[in-house]
mmCIF file of C-alpha atoms in Angstrom:
data_model
loop_
_atom_site.group_PDB
_atom_site.id
_atom_site.type_symbol
_atom_site.label_atom_id
_atom_site.label_comp_id
_atom_site.label_asym_id
_atom_site.label_seq_id
_atom_site.Cartn_x
_atom_site.Cartn_y
_atom_site.Cartn_z
ATOM 1 C CA MET A 1 -13.322 0.424 23.019
ATOM 2 C CA ARG A 2 -15.313 2.978 21.063
ATOM 3 C CA ASP A 3 -14.128 3.529 17.473
ATOM 4 C CA ALA A 4 -15.428 6.948 16.461
ATOM 5 C CA ALA A 5 -14.227 6.671 12.863
ATOM 6 C CA ILE A 6 -15.995 3.341 12.299
ATOM 7 C CA GLU A 7 -19.128 4.751 13.901
ATOM 8 C CA ALA A 8 -19.007 7.733 11.529
ATOM 9 C CA ALA A 9 -18.491 5.492 8.517
ATOM 10 C CA THR A 10 -21.341 3.230 9.604
ATOM 11 C CA ALA A 11 -23.644 6.216 10.055
ATOM 12 C CA GLN A 12 -22.929 7.497 6.559
ATOM 13 C CA ILE A 13 -23.497 4.022 5.088
ATOM 14 C CA ARG A 14 -26.904 3.953 6.786
ATOM 15 C CA ARG A 15 -27.695 7.402 5.360
ATOM 16 C CA VAL A 16 -27.106 6.073 1.855
ATOM 17 C CA GLN A 17 -29.223 3.000 2.545
ATOM 18 C CA ASN A 18 -32.026 5.219 3.843
ATOM 19 C CA GLY A 19 -31.926 7.390 0.725
ATOM 20 C CA GLU A 20 -30.776 10.490 2.591
ATOM 21 C CA VAL A 21 -27.660 10.924 0.427
ATOM 22 C CA PRO A 22 -26.893 9.595 -3.053
ATOM 23 C CA SER A 23 -25.133 6.316 -3.650
ATOM 24 C CA PRO A 24 -21.737 6.669 -5.348
ATOM 25 C CA VAL A 25 -21.288 5.606 -8.958
ATOM 26 C CA VAL A 26 -18.134 3.547 -9.461
ATOM 27 C CA CYS A 27 -16.347 2.641 -12.674
ATOM 28 C CA THR A 28 -13.283 0.396 -12.410
ATOM 29 C CA PHE A 29 -10.367 0.134 -14.823
ATOM 30 C CA PHE A 30 -8.224 -2.985 -14.488
ATOM 31 C CA ASP A 31 -4.582 -2.972 -15.566
ATOM 32 C CA GLU A 32 -3.671 -6.601 -16.209
ATOM 33 C CA ALA A 33 0.064 -5.855 -16.479
ATOM 34 C CA THR A 34 0.160 -4.880 -12.786
ATOM 35 C CA ASN A 35 -3.055 -6.609 -11.637
ATOM 36 C CA THR A 36 -4.268 -3.207 -10.424
ATOM 37 C CA ALA A 37 -7.849 -1.972 -10.171
ATOM 38 C CA SER A 38 -8.172 1.815 -10.440
ATOM 39 C CA HIS A 39 -11.522 3.313 -9.546
ATOM 40 C CA VAL A 40 -13.348 6.446 -10.620
ATOM 41 C CA VAL A 41 -16.108 7.236 -8.132
ATOM 42 C CA HIS A 42 -18.530 10.125 -8.494
ATOM 43 C CA CYS A 43 -21.612 11.744 -7.033
ATOM 44 C CA PRO A 44 -24.527 11.266 -9.467
ATOM 45 C CA VAL A 45 -26.086 14.581 -8.445
ATOM 46 C CA THR A 46 -23.119 16.952 -8.719
ATOM 47 C CA ARG A 47 -20.845 14.869 -11.024
ATOM 48 C CA ARG A 48 -17.914 15.544 -8.675
ATOM 49 C CA ALA A 49 -15.403 12.695 -8.821
ATOM 50 C CA ALA A 50 -12.353 11.058 -7.268
ATOM 51 C CA ILE A 51 -9.797 8.858 -9.009
ATOM 52 C CA ILE A 52 -8.332 6.168 -6.747
ATOM 53 C CA ASP A 53 -5.033 4.288 -7.284
ATOM 54 C CA SER A 54 -4.248 5.193 -10.888
ATOM 55 C CA VAL A 55 -1.573 3.436 -12.973
ATOM 56 C CA LEU A 56 1.263 4.925 -15.032
ATOM 57 C CA ASP A 57 2.465 2.405 -17.620
ATOM 58 C CA TYR A 58 6.137 1.531 -17.153
ATOM 59 C CA ASP A 59 8.364 -0.582 -19.368
ATOM 60 C CA ALA A 60 10.998 -1.780 -16.897
ATOM 61 C CA ALA A 61 13.326 -3.156 -19.564
ATOM 62 C CA ALA A 62 13.443 0.137 -21.446
ATOM 63 C CA GLY A 63 12.949 2.464 -18.480
ATOM 64 C CA ARG A 64 10.147 4.254 -20.331
ATOM 65 C CA THR A 65 6.746 5.484 -19.156
ATOM 66 C CA SER A 66 3.530 5.967 -21.092
ATOM 67 C CA ASN A 67 -0.013 7.041 -20.332
ATOM 68 C CA GLY A 68 -2.217 4.533 -22.110
ATOM 69 C CA SER A 69 -3.920 3.187 -18.974
ATOM 70 C CA ALA A 70 -4.437 6.666 -17.559
ATOM 71 C CA GLN A 71 -5.734 7.998 -20.883
ATOM 72 C CA VAL A 72 -8.634 5.539 -20.724
ATOM 73 C CA ILE A 73 -9.597 7.120 -17.392
ATOM 74 C CA VAL A 74 -9.327 10.621 -18.881
ATOM 75 C CA ASP A 75 -11.574 9.595 -21.769
ATOM 76 C CA TYR A 76 -14.177 8.200 -19.373
ATOM 77 C CA VAL A 77 -14.166 11.277 -17.134
ATOM 78 C CA ARG A 78 -14.600 13.628 -20.068
ATOM 79 C CA ARG A 79 -17.251 11.461 -21.706
ATOM 80 C CA GLU A 80 -19.274 11.388 -18.481
ATOM 81 C CA GLY A 81 -18.878 15.117 -17.863
ATOM 82 C CA LEU A 82 -17.255 14.650 -14.442
ATOM 83 C CA THR A 83 -15.268 17.184 -12.443
ATOM 84 C CA VAL A 84 -12.333 15.598 -10.614
ATOM 85 C CA ASP A 85 -11.851 16.908 -7.080
ATOM 86 C CA TRP A 86 -9.441 14.246 -5.813
ATOM 87 C CA GLN A 87 -6.605 11.997 -6.909
ATOM 88 C CA LEU A 88 -6.472 9.538 -4.003
ATOM 89 C CA GLU A 89 -3.791 6.993 -3.173
ATOM 90 C CA THR A 90 -4.566 4.264 -0.656
ATOM 91 C CA HIS A 91 -0.804 3.909 -0.011
ATOM 92 C CA ALA A 92 2.597 4.212 -1.688
ATOM 93 C CA HIS A 93 2.306 1.231 -4.017
ATOM 94 C CA ALA A 94 5.189 -1.180 -4.564
ATOM 95 C CA ASP A 95 3.788 -2.834 -7.681
ATOM 96 C CA HIS A 96 2.899 0.034 -10.015
ATOM 97 C CA LEU A 97 3.724 3.677 -10.608
ATOM 98 C CA SER A 98 1.033 6.255 -9.904
ATOM 99 C CA ALA A 99 -0.310 8.344 -12.776
ATOM 100 C CA ALA A 100 -1.697 10.994 -10.412
ATOM 101 C CA PRO A 101 0.546 13.903 -11.517
ATOM 102 C CA TRP A 102 -0.273 13.330 -15.199
ATOM 103 C CA LEU A 103 -3.975 12.973 -14.389
ATOM 104 C CA GLN A 104 -3.816 16.211 -12.400
ATOM 105 C CA GLU A 105 -2.467 17.946 -15.504
ATOM 106 C CA GLN A 106 -5.325 16.547 -17.582
ATOM 107 C CA LEU A 107 -8.223 16.696 -15.144
ATOM 108 C CA GLY A 108 -7.215 18.533 -11.963
ATOM 109 C CA GLY A 109 -7.947 17.342 -8.443
ATOM 110 C CA LYS A 110 -5.965 17.439 -5.221
ATOM 111 C CA LEU A 111 -3.586 14.578 -4.471
ATOM 112 C CA GLY A 112 -4.265 12.893 -1.129
ATOM 113 C CA ILE A 113 -2.649 10.064 0.837
ATOM 114 C CA GLY A 114 -2.339 8.955 4.467
ATOM 115 C CA ALA A 115 -0.295 11.155 6.815
ATOM 116 C CA ASP A 116 2.030 8.271 7.627
ATOM 117 C CA ILE A 117 3.514 8.569 4.146
ATOM 118 C CA ILE A 118 6.145 10.536 6.055
ATOM 119 C CA ARG A 119 7.227 7.299 7.756
ATOM 120 C CA VAL A 120 7.447 5.587 4.370
ATOM 121 C CA GLN A 121 9.494 8.466 2.982
ATOM 122 C CA ASN A 122 11.915 8.281 5.885
ATOM 123 C CA VAL A 123 12.422 4.520 5.577
ATOM 124 C CA PHE A 124 12.732 4.358 1.800
ATOM 125 C CA GLY A 125 14.574 7.645 1.556
ATOM 126 C CA LYS A 126 17.389 5.896 3.419
ATOM 127 C CA ILE A 127 17.082 2.648 1.480
ATOM 128 C CA PHE A 128 17.411 4.496 -1.828
ATOM 129 C CA ASN A 129 19.931 7.017 -0.496
ATOM 130 C CA ALA A 130 17.679 9.773 -1.814
ATOM 131 C CA GLY A 131 19.752 12.598 -0.350
ATOM 132 C CA THR A 132 18.745 15.941 1.102
ATOM 133 C CA ARG A 133 16.890 17.099 -2.021
ATOM 134 C CA PHE A 134 14.177 14.545 -1.301
ATOM 135 C CA ALA A 135 11.687 16.085 1.130
ATOM 136 C CA ARG A 136 10.491 13.653 3.791
ATOM 137 C CA ASP A 137 7.583 15.760 5.050
ATOM 138 C CA GLY A 138 4.805 14.681 2.687
ATOM 139 C CA SER A 139 4.945 18.025 0.874
ATOM 140 C CA GLN A 140 4.675 16.254 -2.514
ATOM 141 C CA PHE A 141 0.996 15.704 -1.696
ATOM 142 C CA ASP A 142 -1.818 18.240 -1.390
ATOM 143 C CA ARG A 143 -3.507 16.539 1.558
ATOM 144 C CA LEU A 144 -2.260 14.149 4.230
ATOM 145 C CA PHE A 145 -5.237 12.336 5.734
ATOM 146 C CA LYS A 146 -5.506 11.175 9.320
ATOM 147 C CA ASP A 147 -7.785 8.506 10.730
ATOM 148 C CA GLY A 148 -11.380 9.636 11.069
ATOM 149 C CA GLU A 149 -11.184 12.680 8.818
ATOM 150 C CA THR A 150 -14.288 13.409 6.782
ATOM 151 C CA PHE A 151 -15.070 15.416 3.671
ATOM 152 C CA LEU A 152 -17.668 15.570 0.919
ATOM 153 C CA LEU A 153 -17.468 14.278 -2.626
ATOM 154 C CA GLY A 154 -20.265 16.324 -4.107
ATOM 155 C CA GLU A 155 -23.180 15.432 -1.820
ATOM 156 C CA ILE A 156 -21.647 12.125 -0.691
ATOM 157 C CA PRO A 157 -19.914 11.972 2.715
ATOM 158 C CA VAL A 158 -16.470 10.377 2.906
ATOM 159 C CA THR A 159 -14.781 8.950 6.005
ATOM 160 C CA VAL A 160 -11.076 8.111 5.960
ATOM 161 C CA LEU A 161 -9.776 5.103 7.913
ATOM 162 C CA HIS A 162 -6.133 4.401 8.739
ATOM 163 C CA VAL A 163 -5.571 0.677 8.073
ATOM 164 C CA PRO A 164 -1.825 0.001 8.427
ATOM 165 C CA GLY A 165 -0.087 -3.354 8.258
ATOM 166 C CA HIS A 166 0.677 -3.795 4.580
ATOM 167 C CA THR A 167 2.495 -0.457 4.882
ATOM 168 C CA PRO A 168 2.378 2.138 7.676
ATOM 169 C CA ALA A 169 0.443 4.608 5.527
ATOM 170 C CA ASP A 170 -2.447 2.504 4.185
ATOM 171 C CA MET A 171 -5.798 4.274 4.167
ATOM 172 C CA ALA A 172 -9.297 3.149 3.260
ATOM 173 C CA PHE A 173 -11.743 5.675 1.866
ATOM 174 C CA VAL A 174 -15.375 4.986 2.767
ATOM 175 C CA ILE A 175 -17.304 6.939 0.153
ATOM 176 C CA GLY A 176 -21.012 6.795 0.855
ATOM 177 C CA SER A 177 -21.768 3.089 1.199
ATOM 178 C CA SER A 178 -18.619 1.838 -0.546
ATOM 179 C CA ALA A 179 -15.144 1.331 0.897
ATOM 180 C CA PHE A 180 -11.980 1.523 -1.205
ATOM 181 C CA VAL A 181 -9.581 -0.582 0.819
ATOM 182 C CA GLY A 182 -6.321 -0.613 -1.138
ATOM 183 C CA ASP A 183 -4.062 -3.608 -0.467
ATOM 184 C CA THR A 184 -5.402 -4.644 2.924
ATOM 185 C CA ILE A 185 -7.613 -7.466 1.684
ATOM 186 C CA PHE A 186 -8.283 -9.324 -1.567
ATOM 187 C CA MET A 187 -11.128 -11.408 -2.958
ATOM 188 C CA PRO A 188 -12.255 -14.099 -0.491
ATOM 189 C CA ASP A 189 -10.618 -16.890 -2.507
ATOM 190 C CA PHE A 190 -7.237 -15.119 -2.574
ATOM 191 C CA GLY A 191 -6.954 -13.804 0.975
ATOM 192 C CA THR A 192 -4.970 -10.833 2.224
ATOM 193 C CA ALA A 193 -2.023 -8.567 1.439
ATOM 194 C CA ARG A 194 1.567 -9.309 2.407
ATOM 195 C CA ALA A 195 3.041 -7.561 5.446
ATOM 196 C CA ASP A 196 6.781 -8.048 5.031
ATOM 197 C CA PHE A 197 7.779 -4.764 3.397
ATOM 198 C CA PRO A 198 9.756 -2.276 5.545
ATOM 199 C CA GLY A 199 7.257 -0.861 8.026
ATOM 200 C CA GLY A 200 4.768 -3.679 7.465
ATOM 201 C CA ASP A 201 3.306 -5.675 10.363
ATOM 202 C CA ALA A 202 1.122 -8.786 10.131
ATOM 203 C CA ARG A 203 -0.469 -8.245 13.536
ATOM 204 C CA GLN A 204 -1.340 -4.682 12.633
ATOM 205 C CA LEU A 205 -2.744 -5.867 9.304
ATOM 206 C CA PHE A 206 -5.061 -8.325 11.046
ATOM 207 C CA GLN A 207 -6.351 -5.575 13.322
ATOM 208 C CA SER A 208 -6.899 -3.249 10.375
ATOM 209 C CA ILE A 209 -8.793 -5.894 8.415
ATOM 210 C CA ARG A 210 -11.014 -6.782 11.347
ATOM 211 C CA ARG A 211 -11.705 -3.085 11.753
ATOM 212 C CA LEU A 212 -12.844 -2.850 8.139
ATOM 213 C CA LEU A 213 -14.953 -5.981 8.575
ATOM 214 C CA SER A 214 -16.795 -4.321 11.464
ATOM 215 C CA LEU A 215 -18.553 -2.098 8.925
ATOM 216 C CA PRO A 216 -22.138 -3.120 8.018
ATOM 217 C CA PRO A 217 -22.238 -6.534 6.264
ATOM 218 C CA GLU A 218 -23.627 -5.142 3.016
ATOM 219 C CA THR A 219 -20.831 -2.565 2.628
ATOM 220 C CA ARG A 220 -19.234 -2.857 -0.795
ATOM 221 C CA LEU A 221 -15.462 -3.298 -0.726
ATOM 222 C CA PHE A 222 -13.560 -2.183 -3.817
ATOM 223 C CA LEU A 223 -10.099 -3.758 -3.975
ATOM 224 C CA CYS A 224 -6.840 -2.493 -5.473
ATOM 225 C CA HIS A 225 -5.613 -5.832 -6.859
ATOM 226 C CA ASP A 226 -6.700 -9.229 -8.068
ATOM 227 C CA TYR A 227 -4.567 -12.192 -9.126
ATOM 228 C CA LYS A 228 -7.249 -14.763 -10.072
ATOM 229 C CA ALA A 229 -7.120 -17.446 -7.421
ATOM 230 C CA PRO A 230 -6.699 -21.033 -8.659
ATOM 231 C CA GLY A 231 -9.903 -22.235 -10.266
ATOM 232 C CA ARG A 232 -11.192 -18.746 -11.099
ATOM 233 C CA ASP A 233 -10.981 -17.541 -14.698
ATOM 234 C CA ASP A 234 -12.000 -13.896 -14.360
ATOM 235 C CA TYR A 235 -10.517 -10.932 -12.562
ATOM 236 C CA ALA A 236 -12.629 -9.487 -9.743
ATOM 237 C CA TRP A 237 -12.312 -6.449 -7.489
ATOM 238 C CA LEU A 238 -15.693 -6.046 -5.787
ATOM 239 C CA THR A 239 -16.775 -7.935 -2.681
ATOM 240 C CA THR A 240 -18.669 -7.190 0.549
ATOM 241 C CA VAL A 241 -17.976 -7.229 4.243
ATOM 242 C CA ALA A 242 -20.338 -10.184 4.631
ATOM 243 C CA LEU A 243 -18.569 -12.275 1.978
ATOM 244 C CA GLU A 244 -15.143 -11.539 3.429
ATOM 245 C CA ARG A 245 -16.232 -12.416 6.967
ATOM 246 C CA GLU A 246 -17.728 -15.686 5.806
ATOM 247 C CA CYS A 247 -15.321 -16.841 3.103
ATOM 248 C CA ASN A 248 -11.932 -15.098 3.136
ATOM 249 C CA ILE A 249 -9.393 -17.917 3.207
ATOM 250 C CA HIS A 250 -6.988 -15.996 5.468
ATOM 251 C CA VAL A 251 -9.154 -13.932 7.779
ATOM 252 C CA HIS A 252 -12.743 -15.198 7.913
ATOM 253 C CA ASP A 253 -14.652 -15.100 11.189
ATOM 254 C CA GLY A 254 -13.115 -17.546 13.638
ATOM 255 C CA ILE A 255 -9.489 -17.008 12.595
ATOM 256 C CA SER A 256 -7.532 -15.703 15.583
ATOM 257 C CA GLU A 257 -4.951 -12.963 15.434
ATOM 258 C CA ASP A 258 -2.151 -15.367 16.309
ATOM 259 C CA GLU A 259 -3.264 -17.845 13.636
ATOM 260 C CA PHE A 260 -3.300 -15.078 11.043
ATOM 261 C CA VAL A 261 0.112 -13.729 12.042
ATOM 262 C CA SER A 262 1.627 -17.220 11.853
ATOM 263 C CA MET A 263 0.088 -17.863 8.434
ATOM 264 C CA ARG A 264 0.985 -14.442 7.030
ATOM 265 C CA THR A 265 4.566 -14.529 8.289
ATOM 266 C CA THR A 266 5.172 -18.021 6.916
ATOM 267 C CA ARG A 267 3.579 -17.218 3.569
ATOM 268 C CA ASP A 268 5.371 -13.886 3.154
ATOM 269 C CA ALA A 269 8.737 -15.609 3.591
ATOM 270 C CA THR A 270 8.058 -17.531 0.373
ATOM 271 C CA LEU A 271 7.080 -14.541 -1.785
ATOM 272 C CA ALA A 272 9.359 -12.851 -4.292
ATOM 273 C CA MET A 273 9.641 -9.074 -4.305
ATOM 274 C CA PRO A 274 7.200 -7.339 -6.687
ATOM 275 C CA LYS A 275 8.900 -6.914 -10.049
ATOM 276 C CA LEU A 276 8.294 -3.150 -10.109
ATOM 277 C CA LEU A 277 9.116 -2.446 -6.455
ATOM 278 C CA MET A 278 12.300 -0.460 -7.161
ATOM 279 C CA PRO A 279 10.815 2.079 -9.581
ATOM 280 C CA SER A 280 7.372 2.128 -7.970
ATOM 281 C CA VAL A 281 8.389 3.085 -4.462
ATOM 282 C CA GLN A 282 10.930 5.674 -5.615
ATOM 283 C CA VAL A 283 8.242 7.365 -7.709
ATOM 284 C CA ASN A 284 5.232 6.912 -5.460
ATOM 285 C CA MET A 285 6.928 8.192 -2.308
ATOM 286 C CA ARG A 286 7.382 11.401 -4.338
ATOM 287 C CA GLY A 287 3.676 11.670 -5.090
ATOM 288 C CA GLY A 288 4.041 10.004 -8.487
ATOM 289 C CA HIS A 289 6.885 12.257 -9.637
ATOM 290 C CA MET A 290 10.172 10.929 -10.944
ATOM 291 C CA PRO A 291 13.337 11.372 -8.878
ATOM 292 C CA GLU A 292 14.938 14.796 -9.264
ATOM 293 C CA PRO A 293 16.798 15.097 -12.583
ATOM 294 C CA GLU A 294 20.557 14.857 -12.374
ATOM 295 C CA ALA A 295 23.095 17.198 -14.019
ATOM 296 C CA ASP A 296 22.231 15.897 -17.499
ATOM 297 C CA GLY A 297 18.532 16.644 -17.000
ATOM 298 C CA ILE A 298 17.561 12.968 -16.802
ATOM 299 C CA SER A 299 15.832 11.216 -13.892
ATOM 300 C CA TYR A 300 17.353 7.937 -12.746
ATOM 301 C CA ILE A 301 15.885 4.995 -10.852
ATOM 302 C CA LYS A 302 18.333 3.555 -8.288
ATOM 303 C CA ILE A 303 18.700 -0.138 -7.536
ATOM 304 C CA PRO A 304 20.394 -0.690 -4.178
ATOM 305 C CA VAL A 305 22.357 -3.933 -4.494
ATOM 306 C CA ASN A 306 21.763 -6.521 -1.737
ATOM 307 C CA ARG A 307 19.794 -3.975 0.310
ATOM 308 C CA LEU A 308 16.306 -5.509 0.331
#
């Protein structure tokens, strides 16, 4: 069946390869505390930029936030003379808090996420008993992207792909000839993302990954996480479609959908919950904002006992 969004993304990748549009410049900032890769991508002609999957530092024991990781991004953007148009989230992360609101204050840019964040808000709004003050319509974000939408980052075309499975709202942003794929897939020696969170689906994840791997083989894939697979000493967050199709230990060419679902389901049953899931989801489903302050003016993170 024809996939118009993949065709559009492939066409724009070819335009970059043919020199018709500029190739994006990417600088990655890795937060070892959360194993998160945040990316700043910009058009070399116009200096217009997007920040993807930023990290707000959070001390879980003390319940305190800080901006050290995000400040490094601010320093880079200002040093390079970039203008930030977008703060993009590939999904509502369960392993780190987003720094997007603070970065908006410092640098500007519209906050964008997949339109199915509304599904995530509905599910986790109930889990955390968020009450009627918590809007479940995605209004905390400036833009809710749907599959196949396109826009420009400076002179570079961008195609947005809906790639659910890890969560219902996962999006990949194909910017020029590079794809920022969030938590769908990891380095070839580490495999793929889990699919056992509320709203996750291993079968859907397989289909989303194979969709991404139908892009041209040389397409660069920028990942959101790395955990250093056994035998590898360095963190890595850049791979290609060709490498993933040949070498990914979970989903290389020849692995069937049923084989993947069986593997992923069995593996996920052995995994502990991410240590920052409780604060991360409560904040990120609000667009990176803390829960509404209570009568004393303080925001509180809830921990539902025996709920997850």
